[in-house]
Amino acid sequence: MAESPGRLSTGYGAGPLHLVVTVGGLAVAGWVALRLAGEPNAGRILVWFVGAAIAHDLVLFPLYAGTDAGLRRLLRATTATPAPGRVRILNHIRVPALAAGLTFLVYLPGILGLGKVTYQAATGQHRRQLLGDWLVLVAVLFAASGLAYAVRAARRTRRRT
Amino acid sequence: MARPPIHWRSDRRPTITGRDPTLAGRGTSREATAFPRRLWRALERHPPPGALAIGRRWRSPLRGPWLTSVFGLVLLIGLPLVIITGLLDYAAYGPQFGQALPRNVGWLRLPPFEWPTRPAWLFRVSQGLHVILGIVLIPVVLAKLWSVIPKLFAWPPARSAAQLLERLSLLLLVGGILFQIATGLLNTQYAYLFGFDFYTAHYFGAWVFTAAFVTHVALKLPRMISALRSRPFRTEFRRGAAVTGPEPPDPDGLVAPRPGPATVSRRGALTLVGGLSLLLGGLTVGQTMDGPLRRTALLMPRGRQPGTGPNGFPVNRSAAAAGVTEERTGPGWRLTLTAAGRTVTLDRQQLLALPQHTATLPIACVEGWSTSQTWTGVRLRDLAALAGAGQPASALVRSLERTGLFNQAQLQSNQILDRDSLLALKVNGTDLALDHGYPARIIVPALPGVHCTKWVATIDFRDTAGG
């Protein structure tokens, strides 16, 4: 990278290496875009590509961040430390809830039983909806977290008395 | 602990005058000095309604270069493995025969090489790793995105052409990884909701992502290293939520300007992300196992054992889906071998009368699932000799299946001549089930499952490797 900002650096806003690296990366994407332009459903690929970023940034993130903010308000967990002698329940809800949300997203086709025809052709079996299995998993996660909370709370009480 | 308790409520603000020497050349200078200066200044002075309010709303004291760099480091180690195993997967399909999908990839591929047959678990491990690691890294990717999300909403989006180009490449980076995750997950679960060709999209999506990833690493690696050095990992791991405060304000704008109190420590956050990765790994790895452990892939299609007994292992493409019926595989079935003008026809009894060889070999699929079974049948090299082809350069195997992407596969010389390469007639001591390829199927060490052609009708041994 340039030791003293030359004309390129001042005008462009970064050193020449920055320009080479970014343009190089974008060139690969450009080549791929040209290669895919003739594919059937090229438009759909583009929609899914850009849509994935938008869905994360403008749907998934606000959704989970908003849910978390709501949960904190509900539990009045707005201070760093809980009231003395108390164990805060916030993270005991957050953790299993996050695990539930994540497993739901990752294993969504199985949980909702999507793609029945391709599933049957590939595996030779009927697709069974796994919603029940997932709910059991979620229940186990919440139960384990609740148990950990109960143990911590009991210990804290014993320590106080 | 020798260190004094950390007093984190710092009033220090970085003094950024002109170009910070540590940031030179990285497109992160705060002042709009780049060309055209008026444009960047105007952009900065005219934020859309609400843009600045969003900037003030970031509260988490955990966000900062250190945390982002920890996630970055994990991805820097993990993602190249996913990329390489993905490219190996492509190479395993025999691109030299035009049978790796997508077909026309230009220079976007590994240099050509002959896919080996040894170790026999090569494809099982490389593809299993590709899928499992890809899934295990999902929580890390999401956590990394969470840690940098304030930058997405920062105003102005760019202060120079350099930053604009970097933004664009970040869109490819984020869109790329999420696209790869989404298409990969849907493919492993047989739900083709996207309505485009999976191979084409996932292969080229990978290249767009890889290019953006290389760009990102090249630009951010020094920043990651300095951020990781800014707070020793060990110290950070001893700190509970009560003493967790924000990192010092950073020029990248990751640290919240008005952070709230910590409800979880950095140790807690990292443990949570690691725990979620372990959970996903634990719910996926079972698809590579045999026996009762397969059931642990609770929510994956291949977590189910389709039955009991010698043929009770997972099927890839059922006979019904392939249009292969019992009348075509019955006593009238013949295997036709051809080589240099010679034709040899054998029925199943004649094949059973030939020297039989037994080998325990895995079947592994592109969706990352695999199973290991004990196969018995005639060595492919014996069949080649029978047809009068001593050292064939390749062999084209055709199935009874008339349509379908994988109704034929070309084998390399080493895949024909390996001592364990079989035209299998039996599995685990009994006849193959129709769904497993009765009357005869190919099984070759380290060959992708779909190229282990089922319901074999003809094998053409060739002197040339050409397609």
XYZ file of C-alpha atoms in Angstrom:
628
model
C 0.000 0.000 0.000
C 1.190 3.497 -0.743
C 3.357 5.085 1.921
C 2.401 8.580 0.936
C -0.981 9.100 -0.603
C -0.463 9.698 -4.292
C -2.943 11.125 -6.710
C -4.763 7.826 -7.075
C -5.065 7.409 -3.332
C -6.475 10.876 -2.786
C -8.845 10.727 -5.679
C -9.945 7.118 -5.259
C -9.909 7.090 -1.489
C -7.525 4.166 -0.986
C -4.282 2.695 -2.258
C -3.765 0.944 -5.579
C -3.857 -2.495 -3.965
C -7.379 -1.771 -2.759
C -8.413 -0.949 -6.311
C -6.835 -4.107 -7.739
C -8.360 -6.375 -5.104
C -11.897 -4.989 -5.270
C -11.980 -4.747 -9.053
C -10.559 -8.285 -9.280
C -13.315 -9.660 -7.062
C -16.016 -7.766 -8.909
C -14.608 -8.957 -12.246
C -15.161 -12.595 -11.261
C -18.746 -11.757 -10.316
C -19.136 -9.937 -13.628
C -17.841 -12.940 -15.561
C -20.272 -15.202 -13.714
C -23.142 -12.784 -14.392
C -22.372 -12.839 -18.122
C -22.063 -16.638 -18.081
C -25.397 -17.002 -16.295
C -27.249 -14.389 -18.331
C -28.214 -17.020 -20.904
C -29.365 -19.613 -18.357
C -33.033 -20.321 -17.996
C -34.229 -18.759 -14.740
C -31.217 -16.435 -14.540
C -33.557 -13.765 -13.188
C -34.635 -16.059 -10.391
C -31.029 -16.709 -9.397
C -30.447 -12.969 -9.165
C -33.607 -12.483 -7.132
C -32.567 -15.203 -4.677
C -29.040 -13.817 -4.434
C -30.053 -10.233 -3.682
C -33.152 -11.437 -1.848
C -31.028 -13.489 0.554
C -29.143 -10.378 1.666
C -32.316 -8.312 1.911
C -34.185 -11.055 3.765
C -31.417 -11.233 6.330
C -30.790 -7.519 6.781
C -34.329 -6.194 6.597
C -36.427 -9.116 7.808
C -34.508 -11.652 9.891
C -32.306 -9.200 11.779
C -35.095 -6.731 12.700
C -37.263 -9.707 13.648
C -34.863 -11.295 16.109
C -33.461 -8.012 17.406
C -36.991 -6.690 17.917
C -38.106 -9.868 19.652
C -35.100 -9.659 21.946
C -35.754 -5.996 22.759
C -39.357 -6.860 23.547
C -38.267 -9.729 25.781
C -35.850 -7.481 27.674
C -38.560 -4.872 28.233
C -40.981 -7.545 29.332
C -38.511 -8.912 31.884
C -37.355 -5.406 32.784
C -33.840 -6.602 32.116
C -32.416 -3.240 31.237
C -29.578 -3.072 33.742
C -26.233 -4.827 33.587
C -26.689 -6.801 36.770
C -29.909 -8.243 38.112
C -31.209 -7.240 41.509
C -28.917 -8.544 44.274
C -29.496 -12.174 45.122
C -31.539 -12.796 41.985
C -30.705 -14.907 38.971
C -31.816 -13.290 35.754
C -34.040 -15.469 33.614
C -33.391 -13.496 30.394
C -30.621 -15.675 28.972
C -32.452 -18.833 30.019
C -35.172 -17.794 27.582
C -32.909 -16.284 24.933
C -30.722 -19.348 24.455
C -33.413 -21.984 23.816
C -35.441 -19.464 21.801
C -32.469 -18.763 19.582
C -31.785 -22.480 19.209
C -35.436 -23.048 18.321
C -35.420 -20.282 15.705
C -32.153 -21.432 14.188
C -33.101 -25.104 13.932
C -36.440 -24.077 12.457
C -34.733 -22.076 9.713
C -32.043 -24.655 8.961
C -34.318 -27.699 8.884
C -37.366 -25.848 7.555
C -38.119 -28.185 4.602
C -38.194 -31.239 6.854
C -40.138 -29.539 9.626
C -42.822 -28.268 7.253
C -42.665 -31.328 4.967
C -41.830 -29.359 1.803
C -40.740 -30.946 -1.482
C -42.744 -34.148 -1.091
C -42.309 -35.340 -4.683
C -38.524 -34.896 -4.927
C -38.117 -36.394 -1.467
C -40.059 -39.495 -2.450
C -38.136 -39.874 -5.727
C -34.799 -39.541 -3.954
C -35.381 -41.659 -0.894
C -38.182 -44.006 -1.895
C -40.061 -42.992 1.242
C -43.017 -40.760 2.005
C -42.004 -37.447 3.483
C -43.135 -37.352 7.050
C -43.660 -33.859 8.447
C -41.170 -33.426 11.275
C -42.980 -30.591 13.044
C -43.705 -32.840 16.021
C -40.054 -33.923 16.314
C -38.931 -30.323 16.169
C -41.447 -29.292 18.836
C -40.131 -32.059 21.088
C -36.589 -30.769 20.499
C -37.676 -27.230 21.386
C -39.468 -28.458 24.500
C -36.340 -30.341 25.592
C -34.177 -27.243 25.044
C -36.511 -25.037 27.072
C -36.829 -27.669 29.795
C -33.037 -28.027 30.060
C -32.622 -24.271 30.214
C -35.391 -23.975 32.801
C -33.755 -26.686 34.890
C -30.425 -24.851 34.758
C -32.240 -21.709 35.893
C -33.905 -23.529 38.779
C -30.567 -24.974 39.926
C -28.851 -21.596 39.741
C -31.697 -19.887 41.590
C -31.731 -22.546 44.307
C -27.967 -22.238 44.776
C -28.210 -18.491 44.991
C -30.955 -18.729 47.630
C -28.952 -21.266 49.641
C -25.894 -19.028 49.514
C -27.929 -16.113 50.842
C -29.396 -17.976 53.796
C -5.490 -12.309 38.589
C -2.830 -9.649 38.352
C -4.872 -7.281 36.290
C -6.839 -4.526 37.995
C -10.576 -4.565 37.379
C -11.301 -2.914 34.101
C -13.047 0.389 34.246
C -14.789 0.417 30.951
C -16.755 3.621 30.884
C -14.280 5.392 28.749
C -14.737 8.912 27.573
C -11.937 8.554 25.123
C -12.911 9.310 21.596
C -10.541 8.614 18.788
C -9.055 11.696 17.326
C -9.297 11.205 13.656
C -7.543 13.887 11.767
C -7.251 13.345 8.102
C -6.010 9.891 7.240
C -5.322 7.599 10.092
C -1.989 5.989 9.181
C -3.162 2.569 10.362
C -6.037 2.732 7.941
C -4.208 4.040 4.927
C -5.262 2.387 1.765
C -8.209 0.542 3.194
C -10.928 2.870 2.128
C -11.922 3.662 5.655
C -10.797 7.247 6.006
C -13.448 9.285 7.701
C -13.050 12.492 5.801
C -14.511 12.983 2.416
C -11.401 13.971 0.549
C -11.829 11.691 -2.423
C -12.912 12.677 -5.867
C -15.535 14.014 -6.526
C -15.383 15.621 -3.132
C -18.610 17.589 -3.556
C -20.618 14.487 -4.268
C -19.406 12.614 -1.186
C -19.883 15.695 1.011
C -23.395 16.217 -0.342
C -24.206 12.583 0.303
C -22.956 12.882 3.846
C -24.954 16.042 4.508
C -28.225 14.706 3.188
C -29.074 11.569 5.074
C -32.493 10.072 4.387
C -35.000 10.531 7.205
C -34.306 8.193 10.067
C -30.786 7.230 8.993
C -29.065 9.068 11.808
C -31.636 7.928 14.357
C -30.826 4.307 13.517
C -27.159 5.042 14.124
C -27.943 6.161 17.656
C -30.072 3.130 18.430
C -27.327 0.493 18.488
C -27.071 -0.529 22.098
C -25.126 -3.751 22.475
C -21.803 -3.119 24.228
C -20.492 -6.379 22.768
C -20.168 -5.145 19.209
C -16.697 -4.090 18.266
C -13.685 -5.024 16.162
C -12.513 -7.713 18.596
C -15.749 -9.712 18.602
C -16.168 -9.312 14.848
C -12.592 -10.483 14.372
C -13.118 -13.606 16.481
C -16.041 -14.607 14.266
C -13.979 -13.556 11.257
C -11.111 -15.788 12.309
C -13.388 -18.813 12.689
C -14.824 -18.186 9.227
C -11.368 -17.562 7.787
C -10.406 -21.070 8.887
C -13.726 -22.794 8.215
C -14.967 -21.334 4.943
C -11.889 -22.201 2.842
C -12.461 -25.823 3.861
C -16.049 -25.598 2.649
C -14.902 -23.973 -0.603
C -12.178 -26.533 -1.261
C -14.344 -29.548 -0.467
C -16.980 -28.068 -2.762
C -14.490 -27.786 -5.615
C -13.238 -31.312 -4.900
C -16.809 -32.498 -5.158
C -16.954 -31.046 -8.657
C -13.664 -32.735 -9.583
C -14.985 -36.069 -8.283
C -17.717 -36.094 -10.923
C -15.249 -36.411 -13.786
C -15.351 -32.996 -15.477
C -13.014 -34.370 -18.180
C -15.947 -36.486 -19.402
C -18.321 -33.527 -19.345
C -20.326 -35.170 -16.578
C -19.680 -32.696 -13.761
C -22.494 -30.197 -13.401
C -22.651 -27.416 -14.478
C -20.792 -28.321 -17.670
C -19.376 -25.082 -19.051
C -17.493 -23.441 -16.245
C -14.614 -21.945 -18.230
C -11.579 -21.320 -16.074
C -13.582 -21.335 -12.839
C -12.492 -24.777 -11.650
C -9.607 -26.641 -10.115
C -6.846 -27.676 -12.512
C -7.801 -31.024 -14.080
C -6.611 -34.143 -12.277
C -7.650 -37.762 -12.125
C -9.943 -38.354 -9.156
C -8.316 -41.098 -7.057
C -9.985 -44.266 -5.805
C -7.942 -44.246 -2.620
C -8.532 -43.680 0.185
C -11.933 -45.251 -0.374
C -13.487 -42.812 2.120
C -12.191 -39.760 0.229
C -15.504 -38.623 -1.227
C -17.416 -39.627 1.888
C -15.220 -37.410 4.028
C -14.794 -34.489 1.631
C -18.481 -34.215 0.815
C -19.579 -35.003 4.371
C -17.274 -32.239 5.570
C -18.599 -29.822 2.950
C -22.175 -30.231 4.117
C -21.605 -30.612 7.861
C -19.104 -27.777 8.111
C -21.297 -25.608 5.918
C -24.190 -26.157 8.347
C -22.031 -25.824 11.473
C -20.767 -22.427 10.305
C -24.280 -20.982 9.864
C -24.467 -19.626 13.446
C -21.003 -18.080 13.034
C -22.035 -16.409 9.777
C -25.190 -15.034 11.388
C -23.239 -13.859 14.437
C -20.666 -12.170 12.220
C -23.435 -10.396 10.339
C -25.028 -9.359 13.633
C -21.733 -7.897 14.782
C -21.292 -5.692 11.711
C -24.907 -4.788 11.013
C -24.551 -1.146 12.181
C -22.314 -0.592 9.159
C -25.138 -1.567 6.846
C -27.259 1.302 8.126
C -24.400 3.784 8.548
C -24.669 7.097 6.746
C -23.097 8.014 4.369
C -22.791 4.579 2.761
C -19.547 5.689 1.130
C -17.141 8.577 1.261
C -15.096 7.654 -1.786
C -15.097 5.484 -4.875
C -12.985 3.014 -2.901
C -15.655 2.618 -0.261
C -18.350 2.344 -2.887
C -16.528 -0.536 -4.596
C -15.954 -2.166 -1.230
C -19.667 -1.864 -0.406
C -20.532 -3.504 -3.681
C -18.170 -6.373 -2.981
C -19.706 -6.683 0.502
C -23.122 -7.142 -1.102
C -21.613 -10.018 -3.080
C -20.032 -11.381 0.084
C -23.204 -11.301 2.173
C -25.573 -12.191 -0.661
C -23.131 -14.913 -1.702
C -22.809 -16.676 1.628
C -26.541 -16.497 2.347
C -27.347 -17.718 -1.176
C -24.959 -20.649 -0.763
C -26.415 -21.517 2.633
C -30.009 -21.301 1.378
C -29.497 -23.315 -1.820
C -27.273 -25.849 -0.042
C -29.765 -26.398 2.779
C -32.669 -26.782 0.367
C -30.719 -29.268 -1.747
C -29.720 -31.452 1.205
C -33.395 -31.559 2.137
C -34.779 -32.128 -1.367
C -36.925 -28.988 -1.386
C -36.217 -27.200 -4.641
C -38.295 -24.162 -3.822
C -36.049 -21.842 -5.789
C -37.049 -23.101 -9.222
C -33.615 -22.884 -10.868
C -30.944 -25.479 -11.501
C -29.218 -26.216 -8.204
C -25.847 -27.241 -9.649
C -25.504 -24.137 -11.808
C -26.594 -21.766 -9.071
C -24.603 -23.317 -6.225
C -21.439 -23.669 -8.315
C -21.379 -20.148 -9.708
C -22.723 -18.700 -6.462
C -19.696 -20.260 -4.809
C -17.354 -18.450 -7.177
C -19.027 -15.102 -6.666
C -18.796 -15.648 -2.928
C -15.200 -16.890 -3.077
C -14.063 -13.868 -5.085
C -15.769 -11.496 -2.629
C -14.328 -13.498 0.281
C -10.782 -13.193 -1.067
C -11.308 -9.452 -1.561
C -12.659 -9.079 1.955
C -9.819 -11.048 3.527
C -7.207 -9.118 1.550
C -8.655 -5.815 2.737
C -9.481 -6.738 6.305
C -6.818 -9.214 7.402
C -4.528 -6.555 8.965
C -7.537 -5.067 10.745
C -8.547 -8.488 12.059
C -5.069 -9.196 13.389
C -4.745 -5.839 15.131
C -8.241 -6.179 16.620
C -7.509 -9.676 17.927
C -4.306 -8.391 19.499
C -6.161 -5.495 21.135
C -7.611 -7.748 23.841
C -6.083 -11.057 24.784
C -8.499 -13.929 24.319
C -7.771 -15.348 27.769
C -8.530 -12.112 29.599
C -11.745 -11.705 27.670
C -12.766 -15.220 28.592
C -12.413 -14.529 32.310
C -14.759 -11.568 32.190
C -18.389 -12.000 33.228
C -21.355 -9.946 32.045
C -21.178 -7.536 34.996
C -17.729 -6.288 33.980
C -18.265 -6.484 30.235
C -18.083 -3.086 28.645
C -17.711 -1.757 25.141
C -14.477 -1.790 23.221
C -12.872 1.616 22.716
C -14.567 3.575 19.927
C -13.286 2.331 16.600
C -12.854 4.023 13.242
C -14.990 1.313 11.610
C -18.037 2.357 13.603
C -18.811 -1.090 15.023
C -18.770 0.038 18.649
C -22.094 1.546 19.722
C -21.821 5.300 20.378
C -24.183 4.996 23.351
C -23.908 1.397 24.506
C -26.350 -0.055 27.006
C -25.393 -2.418 29.823
C -24.238 -5.927 28.937
C -26.789 -8.668 29.490
C -24.264 -11.281 28.429
C -20.471 -11.370 28.439
C -18.374 -11.802 25.301
C -17.501 -15.217 26.668
C -21.211 -15.923 26.941
C -21.895 -14.725 23.403
C -19.074 -16.817 21.935
C -20.161 -19.848 23.952
C -23.697 -19.372 22.689
C -22.605 -19.234 19.048
C -20.304 -22.223 19.552
C -23.091 -24.098 21.285
C -25.517 -23.418 18.443
C -22.894 -24.675 15.981
C -22.478 -27.838 18.025
C -26.252 -28.279 18.126
C -26.527 -28.039 14.325
C -23.498 -30.310 13.925
C -25.036 -32.828 16.334
C -28.294 -32.772 14.381
C -26.518 -33.324 11.055
C -23.518 -35.593 11.541
C -25.790 -38.621 12.025
C -26.501 -38.689 8.276
C -22.989 -40.044 7.732
C -23.377 -42.842 10.267
C -24.762 -46.315 10.200
C -26.727 -48.012 12.931
C -28.787 -46.301 15.621
C -26.665 -43.114 15.517
C -28.184 -42.232 12.142
C -31.365 -41.343 14.012
C -29.582 -38.418 15.667
C -29.929 -36.505 12.388
C -33.427 -35.963 13.705
C -34.616 -33.368 11.207
C -32.567 -34.369 8.130
C -34.015 -36.609 5.396
C -31.181 -39.104 5.866
C -31.730 -39.419 9.593
C -34.209 -42.178 8.809
C -33.180 -45.761 8.349
C -35.460 -46.931 5.546
C -35.754 -50.440 6.877
C -34.065 -53.321 8.587
C -32.097 -56.228 7.191
C -29.257 -56.356 4.662
C -30.928 -53.908 2.262
C -32.101 -51.542 4.983
C -29.827 -48.607 4.184
C -30.711 -45.316 2.501
C -31.674 -45.277 -1.164
C -30.761 -42.572 -3.610
C -33.392 -42.470 -6.355
C -35.955 -45.204 -6.107
C -36.645 -47.702 -8.898
C -40.127 -46.251 -9.208
C -38.744 -42.751 -9.771
C -36.243 -44.107 -12.296
C -38.971 -45.965 -14.175
C -37.224 -49.312 -13.671
C -39.746 -52.108 -13.293
C -39.375 -55.703 -12.174
C -40.130 -57.087 -15.641
C -37.065 -55.308 -17.055
C -34.853 -56.611 -14.265
C -36.231 -60.165 -14.254
C -34.881 -63.315 -15.948
C -34.826 -61.499 -19.296
C -32.177 -59.030 -18.089
C -28.799 -59.203 -19.803
C -25.574 -57.332 -19.242
C -23.894 -56.255 -22.461
C -20.149 -55.633 -22.444
C -18.512 -54.016 -25.442
C -14.872 -53.300 -26.239
C -13.227 -52.530 -29.589
C -15.947 -54.119 -31.659
C -16.396 -57.169 -29.431
C -19.678 -57.760 -27.634
C -20.226 -60.105 -24.712
C -23.653 -60.738 -23.245
C -24.147 -62.232 -19.798
C -27.170 -63.057 -17.691
C -27.185 -62.876 -13.914
C -26.438 -66.590 -13.432
C -23.368 -66.312 -15.645
C -22.198 -63.280 -13.673
C -22.658 -65.167 -10.394
C -20.577 -68.007 -11.836
C -17.617 -65.649 -12.423
C -15.051 -65.115 -9.613
C -16.751 -63.060 -6.895
C -15.060 -60.394 -4.840
C -16.326 -58.811 -1.629
C -15.457 -55.310 -0.439
C -16.785 -52.977 2.229
C -17.167 -49.605 0.599
C -19.049 -46.405 1.336
C -21.770 -44.880 -0.764
C -21.697 -41.129 -0.342
C -23.956 -38.533 -1.844
C -23.662 -34.889 -2.748
C -26.110 -34.080 0.063
C -23.393 -35.158 2.483
C -25.033 -38.367 3.710
C -23.200 -41.662 3.449
C -23.359 -45.283 4.441
C -20.864 -48.126 4.414
C -21.954 -51.569 3.181
C -20.393 -54.862 2.194
C -20.762 -55.499 -1.516
C -20.164 -58.706 -3.492
C -19.856 -59.032 -7.238
C -17.547 -59.243 -10.215
C -14.487 -57.024 -10.418
C -14.786 -54.454 -13.183
C -11.264 -55.288 -14.364
C -12.329 -58.953 -14.781
C -15.268 -57.821 -16.904
C -12.928 -55.637 -18.969
C -10.650 -58.624 -19.549
C -13.655 -60.759 -20.459
C -14.630 -58.213 -23.098
C -11.075 -58.208 -24.394
C -10.126 -54.811 -23.065
C -7.007 -55.286 -20.940
C -6.169 -51.734 -19.946
C -9.215 -49.634 -20.827
C -8.781 -45.880 -20.641
C -12.399 -45.367 -19.690
C -15.733 -47.133 -19.515
C -19.227 -45.846 -20.155
C -21.801 -47.498 -17.908
C -25.439 -47.221 -18.905
C -28.438 -47.945 -16.734
C -31.814 -49.435 -17.595
C -33.126 -46.049 -16.503
C -34.118 -44.227 -19.683
C -34.335 -40.650 -18.509
C -32.692 -38.913 -15.611
C -29.496 -36.952 -15.217
C -27.504 -39.914 -13.890
C -28.665 -42.790 -16.079
C -25.098 -43.175 -17.316
C -21.615 -42.467 -16.018
C -18.157 -42.667 -17.452
C -15.438 -44.232 -15.315
C -11.748 -43.411 -15.409
C -9.099 -46.071 -15.951
C -8.143 -46.173 -12.247
C -11.809 -46.544 -11.323
C -12.144 -49.630 -13.561
C -8.892 -51.234 -12.492
C -9.077 -50.744 -8.705
C -9.103 -54.096 -6.899
C -12.374 -53.199 -5.140
C -14.246 -51.740 -8.125
C -17.218 -54.005 -8.603
C -20.259 -54.736 -10.583
C -22.067 -55.642 -7.369
C -24.741 -58.328 -7.427
C -25.209 -58.695 -3.700
C -25.018 -56.545 -0.618
C -24.409 -57.832 2.894
C -24.724 -61.405 1.620
C -28.094 -61.112 -0.131
C -29.301 -60.030 -3.542
C -29.504 -56.286 -4.065
C -32.983 -54.877 -3.542
C -34.562 -53.324 -6.629
C -34.154 -49.858 -5.106
C -30.448 -50.539 -4.594
C -29.918 -51.462 -8.238
C -30.899 -55.127 -8.733
C -29.825 -57.028 -10.809
C -26.421 -55.323 -10.796
C -24.890 -51.992 -9.838
C -21.522 -50.306 -9.966
C -19.607 -49.694 -6.757
C -16.251 -47.949 -6.972
C -14.110 -46.647 -4.090
C -14.355 -42.857 -3.541
C -16.773 -42.407 -6.444
C -19.817 -40.156 -5.850
C -22.938 -42.216 -5.198
C -24.856 -41.106 -8.278
C -22.028 -42.361 -10.502
C -22.261 -45.807 -8.936
C -24.832 -46.587 -11.625
C -27.737 -48.808 -10.609
C -29.665 -51.285 -12.819
C -26.662 -51.572 -15.141
C -27.547 -52.534 -18.731
C -24.311 -51.994 -20.678
C -20.646 -51.289 -20.056
C -18.572 -50.009 -22.959
C -14.818 -50.244 -22.326
C -12.855 -47.717 -24.351
C -9.252 -47.227 -25.391
C -9.504 -43.467 -25.107
C -10.456 -41.295 -22.210
C -12.496 -39.051 -24.486
C -16.233 -38.703 -23.977
